[in-house]
Every structure is written in C-alpha cells, then in structure tokens.
C-alpha cells in the first residue's frame, strides 16, 4: 500500500468547522509531502471517491451526514522560511502564524489579513481579503499540484474572492514578497486591524461573510436595511452585530443554517437582487 501519510477515522466535522456544524468524515488524511498527497489523490480516483481539500475550515459548512469521501487536511504542509524580503510557507500554515512570522522578521504588508482565521492554502484559494487588501496582491510565486503535475506559477489571475487556482488544483506552497518594516509599527497596525475586526464582527461561531459583495451592492448592508438582523432558524441566526454573518447561536444544525441562507436569498430575489455565496457547502 502506498504511503498516504497519517490517516484518521470517524472525524467529527463539527469540531473542525468554525461554524461548529456538520456530521462525520469516515476518513481524513494528513499528508506531509507531495508524494503522499499524490498517492491520496490517486487512491480517491481509483475508488471513485471525491477528494475534499481542507484548510482551517473557516469558510466551509459541512452537512449533517456521514461522508464517505476522502478528506485531506493540508495542515502537514507546515514549513515557513525567510530569504530577504520573501517569505515561503506551506499551505497548512495559518494566516496568524504567517503574520507573526513576518512581524518577527520585520516584514510588512500582510497586516490587514491579521485575524482572518484561515490557512494560507484556503486564503489563496478564496483570495481572502480585508480592509481594501487581498492576499493575492502579495504573492510572488506559488507551487501547486494538479493531475499529478507539480506546477510553479509566477503569473496568474485573481479577482475579488476568486483565487488563482484552477479546478482541482491544490496549493502546496506560496512565496510572499514583502517590504522591510519596523516591528513596533507592524504590531501597531496588526492590533489596529484586529480591534476594527473585533468591533465589526460577531464572536459567536460563524464562517465569516456568507455572501460576496455584489457589483454595486453590499449584501450585509441590504440585509441590515431589510431589518433581518436577529432572524433565527433553529440555532442559526443572522448576526445582530454584522448582517453579513450567520452565527451558530444555539447548537445549530446544517439544516438550520442552510434554511436561513435560503430565506435570505429568497428575500433578496424578491427585491431584485441575486446574492452569490462566499461560503462553500461541502
Ligand atoms: C470570524 C471569521 C472572520 C472572517 N473574516 C474574513 C475576512 O475578513 N476576509 C475574508 O476573505 N474571509 C474571512 N473569513 C472567511 C475565511 O476565514 C477565509 O475565506 C479563509 O481564507 C478560508 O481559509 P481556510 O483555510 O479556513 O479554508 P477552508 O474553509 O478550509 O477552505 C475554503 C476553500 O478553499 C479550499 N482550499 C483550502 N486549502 C486549499 C489548498 N491548499 N489548495 C486548494 N484549495 C484549498 C477548500 O477546498 C475550500 O473550497 C472569515 C471567517 C470567519 C469565521
């Protein structure tokens, strides 16, 4: 049997997801290198199972069921190093660790992302952003795996919440080009962004903004105007603090969350708006 790295069984997905909703995964692999990851992908193809790539699960909602798919946690890709003003890190590194590393090495640029609870892989896949900046603005180069082929890309397209990865492409490592800065100033900026984040966002479990910004409208602003804050289905609620967030206020199930999302979408449609989901439902 080919080496697929660590294998975990009957994983409680509720504990993995920042929304604290979901059933169980029969099998979860934690590869540490490309060879193991490739073996897992080959195995999933051979057994006709979906291969689901997980970062920190802060933008994913799982259904309340037992999944027989092959889950892959990228947490084993956890190297981080610096060379001048370039920081290279594995997909499994959290944005928090990356920002702390930059702070220690007096490299500035990523401060607006401080506090986003994602991994580097998930953040690049989603082109995560905050306060007018996006992670893809800072990528110098990235390494990915697609159909068994290792690719290195330094030219790529990205857009609002749409990263540079093609379908089925897995982010392995990214290099960020940063600027020399002063530690105290970097910490100050990080704290300012974190304070702003805390003042705007709820502390209850969530997956961040449920819907993407539209071309000429903000779903959160509209949901607020329509007085939907506090609307509840079972244990799921539209946050009273930030209308763009759905929170797990009281032991919500997947059905509670999805029904609440659908109600908002239905109301939006009845008012002439098409909301596009930012969160991924697995
Ligand atoms: C409290 C809170 C605040 C948030 N604030 C923000 C914010 O300010 N801005 C923002 O943009 N988002 C925000 N989010 C959403 C979320 O944190 C980001 O989208 C984050 O980047 C997702 O990263 P993740 O590692 O958790 O990805 P996951 O949720 O694990 O995965 C998201 C998607 O990326 C894919 N993926 C993960 N890793 C890889 C990989 N290595 N290769 C290929 N595909 C991969 C998954 O398959 C999935 O489709 C917030 C979420 C919460 C809970």
CSV table of C-alpha atoms and ligand atoms in Angstrom, one decimal:
chain,number,residue,atom,x,y,z
A,1,UNK,CA,0.0,0.0,0.0
A,2,UNK,CA,1.4,3.4,-1.0
A,3,UNK,CA,2.2,5.9,1.7
A,4,UNK,CA,-0.6,8.4,2.2
A,5,UNK,CA,0.6,9.9,5.4
A,6,UNK,CA,-1.4,10.0,8.7
A,7,UNK,CA,-4.9,8.6,8.4
A,8,UNK,CA,-7.7,9.5,10.9
A,9,UNK,CA,-11.1,7.8,11.1
A,10,UNK,CA,-14.6,8.9,12.0
A,11,UNK,CA,-13.7,12.5,12.4
A,12,UNK,CA,-16.3,14.9,13.9
A,13,UNK,CA,-16.5,17.6,11.3
A,14,UNK,CA,-18.4,19.9,13.7
A,15,UNK,CA,-15.1,20.2,15.7
A,16,UNK,CA,-13.2,21.2,12.5
A,17,UNK,CA,-15.6,23.8,11.1
A,18,UNK,CA,-15.6,27.3,12.5
A,19,UNK,CA,-19.4,27.2,12.2
A,20,UNK,CA,-19.5,24.2,14.5
A,21,UNK,CA,-21.9,22.3,12.3
A,22,UNK,CA,-21.6,19.0,10.5
A,23,UNK,CA,-21.6,15.2,10.7
A,24,UNK,CA,-18.6,12.9,10.4
A,25,UNK,CA,-15.9,12.0,7.9
A,26,UNK,CA,-15.1,8.3,7.6
A,27,UNK,CA,-11.5,9.1,6.6
A,28,UNK,CA,-9.3,12.1,6.8
A,29,UNK,CA,-5.7,12.0,5.6
A,30,UNK,CA,-3.0,14.4,6.7
A,31,UNK,CA,-0.2,14.2,4.1
A,32,UNK,CA,3.2,15.8,4.9
A,33,UNK,CA,4.6,15.9,1.3
A,34,UNK,CA,3.6,16.0,-2.3
A,35,UNK,CA,4.2,12.2,-2.8
A,36,UNK,CA,1.7,11.4,0.0
A,37,UNK,CA,-0.8,13.9,-1.3
A,38,UNK,CA,-0.5,12.4,-4.8
A,39,UNK,CA,-1.0,8.9,-3.5
A,40,UNK,CA,-4.2,10.1,-1.8
A,41,UNK,CA,-5.5,11.7,-5.0
A,42,UNK,CA,-4.7,8.5,-7.0
A,43,UNK,CA,-6.4,6.4,-4.3
A,44,UNK,CA,-9.6,8.6,-4.4
A,45,UNK,CA,-9.7,8.4,-8.2
A,46,UNK,CA,-9.2,4.6,-8.1
A,47,UNK,CA,-12.0,4.2,-5.5
A,48,UNK,CA,-14.2,6.8,-7.3
A,49,UNK,CA,-14.4,9.0,-4.2
A,50,UNK,CA,-14.4,12.8,-4.1
A,51,UNK,CA,-11.3,14.3,-2.7
A,52,UNK,CA,-12.0,17.2,-0.4
A,53,UNK,CA,-9.2,19.6,0.5
A,54,UNK,CA,-9.4,21.3,3.9
A,55,UNK,CA,-7.6,24.3,5.2
A,56,UNK,CA,-8.8,25.6,8.6
A,57,UNK,CA,-12.5,25.1,7.6
A,58,UNK,CA,-13.3,28.7,8.3
A,59,UNK,CA,-15.2,29.1,5.1
A,60,UNK,CA,-16.7,25.7,4.8
A,61,UNK,CA,-20.1,24.3,6.0
A,62,UNK,CA,-20.5,20.6,6.3
A,63,UNK,CA,-23.8,18.7,6.1
A,64,UNK,CA,-25.1,16.7,9.0
A,65,UNK,CA,-24.2,13.3,7.4
A,66,UNK,CA,-21.5,10.7,7.4
A,67,UNK,CA,-19.2,11.5,4.4
A,68,UNK,CA,-17.6,8.6,2.6
A,69,UNK,CA,-15.4,11.0,0.5
A,70,UNK,CA,-11.7,11.3,1.0
A,71,UNK,CA,-10.9,14.3,3.2
A,72,UNK,CA,-7.4,15.8,3.1
A,73,UNK,CA,-6.2,18.2,5.7
A,74,UNK,CA,-3.3,20.4,4.4
A,75,UNK,CA,-2.0,21.0,8.0
A,76,UNK,CA,1.0,18.8,7.3
A,77,UNK,CA,2.4,21.3,4.9
A,78,UNK,CA,3.7,23.5,7.7
A,79,UNK,CA,7.1,24.8,6.7
A,80,UNK,CA,7.9,28.5,6.8
A,81,UNK,CA,11.1,30.3,6.0
A,82,UNK,CA,12.5,33.7,5.0
A,83,UNK,CA,15.0,34.8,2.4
A,84,UNK,CA,15.5,38.6,2.3
A,85,UNK,CA,12.1,40.1,1.8
A,86,UNK,CA,10.5,36.8,0.6
A,87,UNK,CA,8.6,34.5,3.0
A,88,UNK,CA,7.9,31.0,1.7
A,89,UNK,CA,5.3,28.9,3.5
A,90,UNK,CA,3.3,25.7,3.2
A,91,UNK,CA,-0.4,25.7,2.5
A,92,UNK,CA,-1.2,24.5,6.0
A,93,UNK,CA,0.3,27.4,7.8
A,94,UNK,CA,-2.3,29.6,9.4
A,95,UNK,CA,-2.5,33.3,8.4
A,96,UNK,CA,-2.0,34.1,12.1
A,97,UNK,CA,1.4,32.2,12.1
A,98,UNK,CA,2.4,33.8,8.8
A,99,UNK,CA,1.6,37.3,10.2
A,100,UNK,CA,3.5,36.6,13.4
A,101,UNK,CA,6.5,35.3,11.4
A,102,UNK,CA,6.5,38.4,9.3
A,103,UNK,CA,6.3,40.5,12.5
A,104,UNK,CA,9.4,38.7,13.9
A,105,UNK,CA,11.3,39.2,10.7
A,106,UNK,CA,10.2,42.8,10.4
A,107,UNK,CA,8.5,42.4,7.1
A,108,UNK,CA,5.4,44.5,6.4
A,109,UNK,CA,2.5,44.1,4.0
A,110,UNK,CA,0.2,41.4,5.4
A,111,UNK,CA,-1.2,43.3,8.4
A,112,UNK,CA,-4.7,43.8,7.1
A,113,UNK,CA,-5.1,40.0,6.9
A,114,UNK,CA,-4.2,39.6,10.6
A,115,UNK,CA,-7.2,38.0,12.3
A,116,UNK,CA,-8.7,36.1,9.3
A,117,UNK,CA,-8.9,32.6,10.7
A,118,UNK,CA,-7.8,30.8,7.5
A,119,UNK,CA,-4.8,28.8,6.4
A,120,UNK,CA,-2.5,30.1,3.6
A,121,UNK,CA,-4.0,27.5,1.2
A,122,UNK,CA,-7.6,28.3,2.0
A,123,UNK,CA,-6.9,32.1,1.9
A,124,UNK,CA,-5.2,31.8,-1.5
A,125,UNK,CA,-8.0,29.6,-2.9
A,126,UNK,CA,-10.5,32.2,-1.8
A,127,UNK,CA,-8.3,35.2,-2.3
A,128,UNK,CA,-9.2,36.3,1.2
A,129,UNK,CA,-9.0,39.9,1.9
A,130,UNK,CA,-9.8,42.7,4.4
A,131,UNK,CA,-9.7,46.5,4.7
A,132,UNK,CA,-9.1,47.0,1.0
A,133,UNK,CA,-6.3,44.4,0.6
A,134,UNK,CA,-6.2,40.8,-0.7
A,135,UNK,CA,-3.7,38.0,-0.1
A,136,UNK,CA,-3.1,37.5,-3.8
A,137,UNK,CA,-1.7,41.1,-4.0
A,138,UNK,CA,1.4,39.8,-2.1
A,139,UNK,CA,2.1,36.5,-3.8
A,140,UNK,CA,5.4,36.4,-5.7
A,141,UNK,CA,5.1,32.7,-6.8
A,142,UNK,CA,3.2,29.6,-5.8
A,143,UNK,CA,3.6,25.9,-6.2
A,144,UNK,CA,0.6,23.7,-6.8
A,145,UNK,CA,-0.4,20.1,-7.7
A,146,UNK,CA,-2.8,19.3,-10.5
A,147,UNK,CA,-3.4,15.9,-12.1
A,148,UNK,CA,-0.2,14.6,-10.6
A,149,UNK,CA,1.8,17.5,-12.0
A,150,UNK,CA,3.7,20.0,-9.9
A,151,UNK,CA,3.4,23.5,-11.2
A,152,UNK,CA,5.2,26.7,-10.3
A,153,UNK,CA,3.4,29.9,-11.2
A,154,UNK,CA,4.5,33.5,-11.0
A,155,UNK,CA,1.9,34.8,-13.5
A,156,UNK,CA,-1.7,34.3,-12.6
A,157,UNK,CA,-5.1,35.9,-12.5
A,158,UNK,CA,-7.3,36.6,-9.4
A,159,UNK,CA,-10.3,38.6,-8.6
A,160,UNK,CA,-12.5,39.5,-5.6
A,161,UNK,CA,-12.8,36.3,-3.6
A,162,UNK,CA,-11.6,34.2,-6.6
A,163,UNK,CA,-8.1,32.9,-6.2
A,164,UNK,CA,-5.6,31.9,-8.9
A,165,UNK,CA,-6.2,28.1,-8.6
A,166,UNK,CA,-7.9,26.1,-11.4
A,167,UNK,CA,-10.5,23.5,-10.6
A,168,UNK,CA,-8.8,20.5,-8.9
A,169,UNK,CA,-5.5,22.4,-8.4
A,170,UNK,CA,-4.1,22.2,-4.9
A,171,UNK,CA,-2.0,24.9,-3.4
A,172,UNK,CA,1.2,23.4,-1.8
A,173,UNK,CA,3.4,26.4,-1.1
A,174,UNK,CA,3.4,30.2,-1.6
A,175,UNK,CA,6.1,32.8,-1.7
A,176,UNK,CA,5.1,36.3,-0.5
A,177,UNK,CA,7.0,39.4,-1.5
A,178,UNK,CA,7.0,41.8,1.4
A,179,UNK,CA,8.8,45.0,2.4
A,180,UNK,CA,11.2,45.8,5.2
A,181,UNK,CA,9.4,47.4,8.1
A,182,UNK,CA,9.7,48.1,11.8
A,183,UNK,CA,8.5,45.5,14.3
A,184,UNK,CA,6.7,48.1,16.6
A,185,UNK,CA,4.9,49.6,13.6
A,186,UNK,CA,3.9,46.2,12.2
A,187,UNK,CA,2.5,45.2,15.7
A,188,UNK,CA,0.6,48.5,15.9
A,189,UNK,CA,-1.0,48.0,12.5
A,190,UNK,CA,-1.9,44.4,13.3
A,191,UNK,CA,-3.6,45.5,16.6
A,192,UNK,CA,-5.5,48.3,14.8
A,193,UNK,CA,-6.9,45.9,12.2
A,194,UNK,CA,-7.7,43.3,14.9
A,195,UNK,CA,-9.6,45.9,17.0
A,196,UNK,CA,-11.5,47.0,13.9
A,197,UNK,CA,-12.3,43.4,13.2
A,198,UNK,CA,-13.5,42.8,16.7
A,199,UNK,CA,-15.7,45.9,16.7
A,200,UNK,CA,-17.4,44.8,13.5
A,201,UNK,CA,-17.6,41.1,13.6
A,202,UNK,CA,-19.5,38.7,16.0
A,203,UNK,CA,-17.6,36.4,18.3
A,204,UNK,CA,-20.2,33.5,18.0
A,205,UNK,CA,-19.2,30.6,15.7
A,206,UNK,CA,-19.5,31.5,12.0
A,207,UNK,CA,-17.9,31.2,8.6
A,208,UNK,CA,-17.4,34.9,8.1
A,209,UNK,CA,-19.4,36.7,5.4
A,210,UNK,CA,-22.0,34.4,3.9
A,211,UNK,CA,-22.4,36.3,0.6
A,212,UNK,CA,-19.9,38.1,-1.7
A,213,UNK,CA,-20.2,41.8,-2.3
A,214,UNK,CA,-22.2,42.4,-5.5
A,215,UNK,CA,-21.1,44.7,-8.3
A,216,UNK,CA,-23.0,47.7,-6.9
A,217,UNK,CA,-24.4,46.5,-3.6
A,218,UNK,CA,-23.4,45.1,-0.3
A,219,UNK,CA,-25.5,42.1,0.9
A,220,UNK,CA,-24.7,42.9,4.5
A,221,UNK,CA,-26.0,46.5,4.1
A,222,UNK,CA,-29.1,45.3,2.4
A,223,UNK,CA,-29.8,42.6,5.0
A,224,UNK,CA,-29.5,45.3,7.6
A,225,UNK,CA,-31.8,47.6,5.8
A,226,UNK,CA,-34.4,44.9,5.4
A,227,UNK,CA,-34.2,44.5,9.2
A,228,UNK,CA,-33.2,40.9,9.1
A,229,UNK,CA,-30.6,41.1,11.8
A,230,UNK,CA,-31.5,38.6,14.6
A,231,UNK,CA,-33.7,36.5,12.2
A,232,UNK,CA,-33.4,32.9,13.5
A,233,UNK,CA,-34.0,29.4,12.2
A,234,UNK,CA,-33.4,26.8,14.9
A,235,UNK,CA,-30.0,27.6,16.4
A,236,UNK,CA,-28.8,29.7,13.4
A,237,UNK,CA,-29.2,33.4,13.5
A,238,UNK,CA,-28.3,36.4,11.3
A,239,UNK,CA,-25.8,38.2,13.5
A,240,UNK,CA,-27.1,41.2,15.4
A,241,UNK,CA,-23.6,42.7,15.1
A,242,UNK,CA,-22.9,42.2,11.4
A,243,UNK,CA,-25.7,41.4,9.0
A,244,UNK,CA,-23.4,39.6,6.6
A,245,UNK,CA,-22.6,36.9,9.1
A,246,UNK,CA,-24.8,33.9,10.1
A,247,UNK,CA,-23.8,32.7,13.5
A,248,UNK,CA,-24.3,29.4,15.3
A,249,UNK,CA,-26.2,31.0,18.3
A,250,UNK,CA,-27.6,27.8,19.9
A,251,UNK,CA,-26.4,24.4,18.7
A,252,UNK,CA,-27.5,24.9,15.1
A,253,UNK,CA,-27.7,22.1,12.6
A,254,UNK,CA,-26.7,22.3,8.9
A,255,UNK,CA,-30.4,22.4,8.1
A,256,UNK,CA,-30.9,25.5,10.3
A,257,UNK,CA,-28.0,27.3,8.6
A,258,UNK,CA,-29.0,26.4,5.0
A,259,UNK,CA,-32.6,27.2,5.5
A,260,UNK,CA,-31.6,30.7,6.9
A,261,UNK,CA,-29.3,31.2,3.9
A,262,UNK,CA,-32.1,30.2,1.5
A,263,UNK,CA,-34.6,32.6,3.2
A,264,UNK,CA,-32.2,35.5,2.8
A,265,UNK,CA,-31.6,34.5,-0.8
A,266,UNK,CA,-35.4,34.3,-1.4
A,267,UNK,CA,-36.0,37.7,0.1
A,268,UNK,CA,-33.1,39.2,-1.9
A,269,UNK,CA,-34.5,37.7,-5.1
A,270,UNK,CA,-38.0,39.1,-4.3
A,271,UNK,CA,-36.3,42.6,-4.1
A,272,UNK,CA,-34.4,42.1,-7.4
A,273,UNK,CA,-31.0,41.1,-6.0
A,274,UNK,CA,-29.0,37.9,-6.8
A,275,UNK,CA,-26.8,37.1,-3.8
A,276,UNK,CA,-23.7,34.9,-4.6
A,277,UNK,CA,-22.5,32.7,-1.8
A,278,UNK,CA,-18.9,33.2,-0.5
A,279,UNK,CA,-19.1,30.1,1.9
A,280,UNK,CA,-18.5,26.7,0.5
A,281,UNK,CA,-21.0,23.9,1.2
A,282,UNK,CA,-19.5,20.5,1.1
B,1,LIG,C1,-14.8,35.1,12.2
B,1,LIG,C2,-14.4,35.0,10.7
B,1,LIG,C3,-13.9,36.1,10.0
B,1,LIG,C4,-13.6,36.0,8.7
B,1,LIG,N1,-13.1,37.2,8.1
B,1,LIG,C5,-12.7,37.1,6.8
B,1,LIG,C6,-12.2,38.3,6.1
B,1,LIG,O1,-12.0,39.3,6.7
B,1,LIG,N2,-11.9,38.2,4.8
B,1,LIG,C7,-12.1,37.0,4.1
B,1,LIG,O2,-11.7,37.0,2.9
B,1,LIG,N3,-12.5,35.9,4.7
B,1,LIG,C8,-12.9,35.9,6.0
B,1,LIG,N4,-13.4,34.8,6.6
B,1,LIG,C9,-13.6,33.6,5.8
B,1,LIG,C10,-12.3,32.6,5.9
B,1,LIG,O3,-11.6,32.7,7.1
B,1,LIG,C11,-11.4,32.8,4.7
B,1,LIG,O4,-12.1,32.6,3.4
B,1,LIG,C12,-10.2,31.9,4.7
B,1,LIG,O5,-9.2,32.3,3.8
B,1,LIG,C13,-10.5,30.4,4.4
B,1,LIG,O6,-9.4,29.7,4.7
B,1,LIG,P1,-9.4,28.2,5.3
B,1,LIG,O7,-8.1,27.7,5.4
B,1,LIG,O8,-10.3,28.2,6.5
B,1,LIG,O9,-10.2,27.5,4.1
B,1,LIG,P2,-11.3,26.3,4.2
B,1,LIG,O10,-12.5,26.9,4.8
B,1,LIG,O11,-10.7,25.1,4.8
B,1,LIG,O12,-11.5,26.1,2.6
B,1,LIG,C14,-12.0,27.1,1.8
B,1,LIG,C15,-11.9,26.6,0.3
B,1,LIG,O13,-10.5,26.6,0.0
B,1,LIG,C16,-10.2,25.3,-0.5
B,1,LIG,N5,-8.8,25.0,0.0
B,1,LIG,C17,-8.3,25.0,1.2
B,1,LIG,N6,-7.0,24.8,1.2
B,1,LIG,C18,-6.7,24.6,-0.1
B,1,LIG,C19,-5.4,24.3,-0.8
B,1,LIG,N7,-4.3,24.1,-0.1
B,1,LIG,N8,-5.5,24.1,-2.1
B,1,LIG,C20,-6.6,24.3,-2.8
B,1,LIG,N9,-7.8,24.6,-2.2
B,1,LIG,C21,-7.8,24.7,-0.9
B,1,LIG,C22,-11.2,24.3,0.2
B,1,LIG,O14,-11.4,23.1,-0.6
B,1,LIG,C23,-12.5,25.2,0.1
B,1,LIG,O15,-13.0,25.2,-1.2
B,1,LIG,C24,-13.7,34.8,8.0
B,1,LIG,C25,-14.2,33.7,8.7
B,1,LIG,C26,-14.5,33.8,10.0
B,1,LIG,C27,-15.0,32.5,10.7
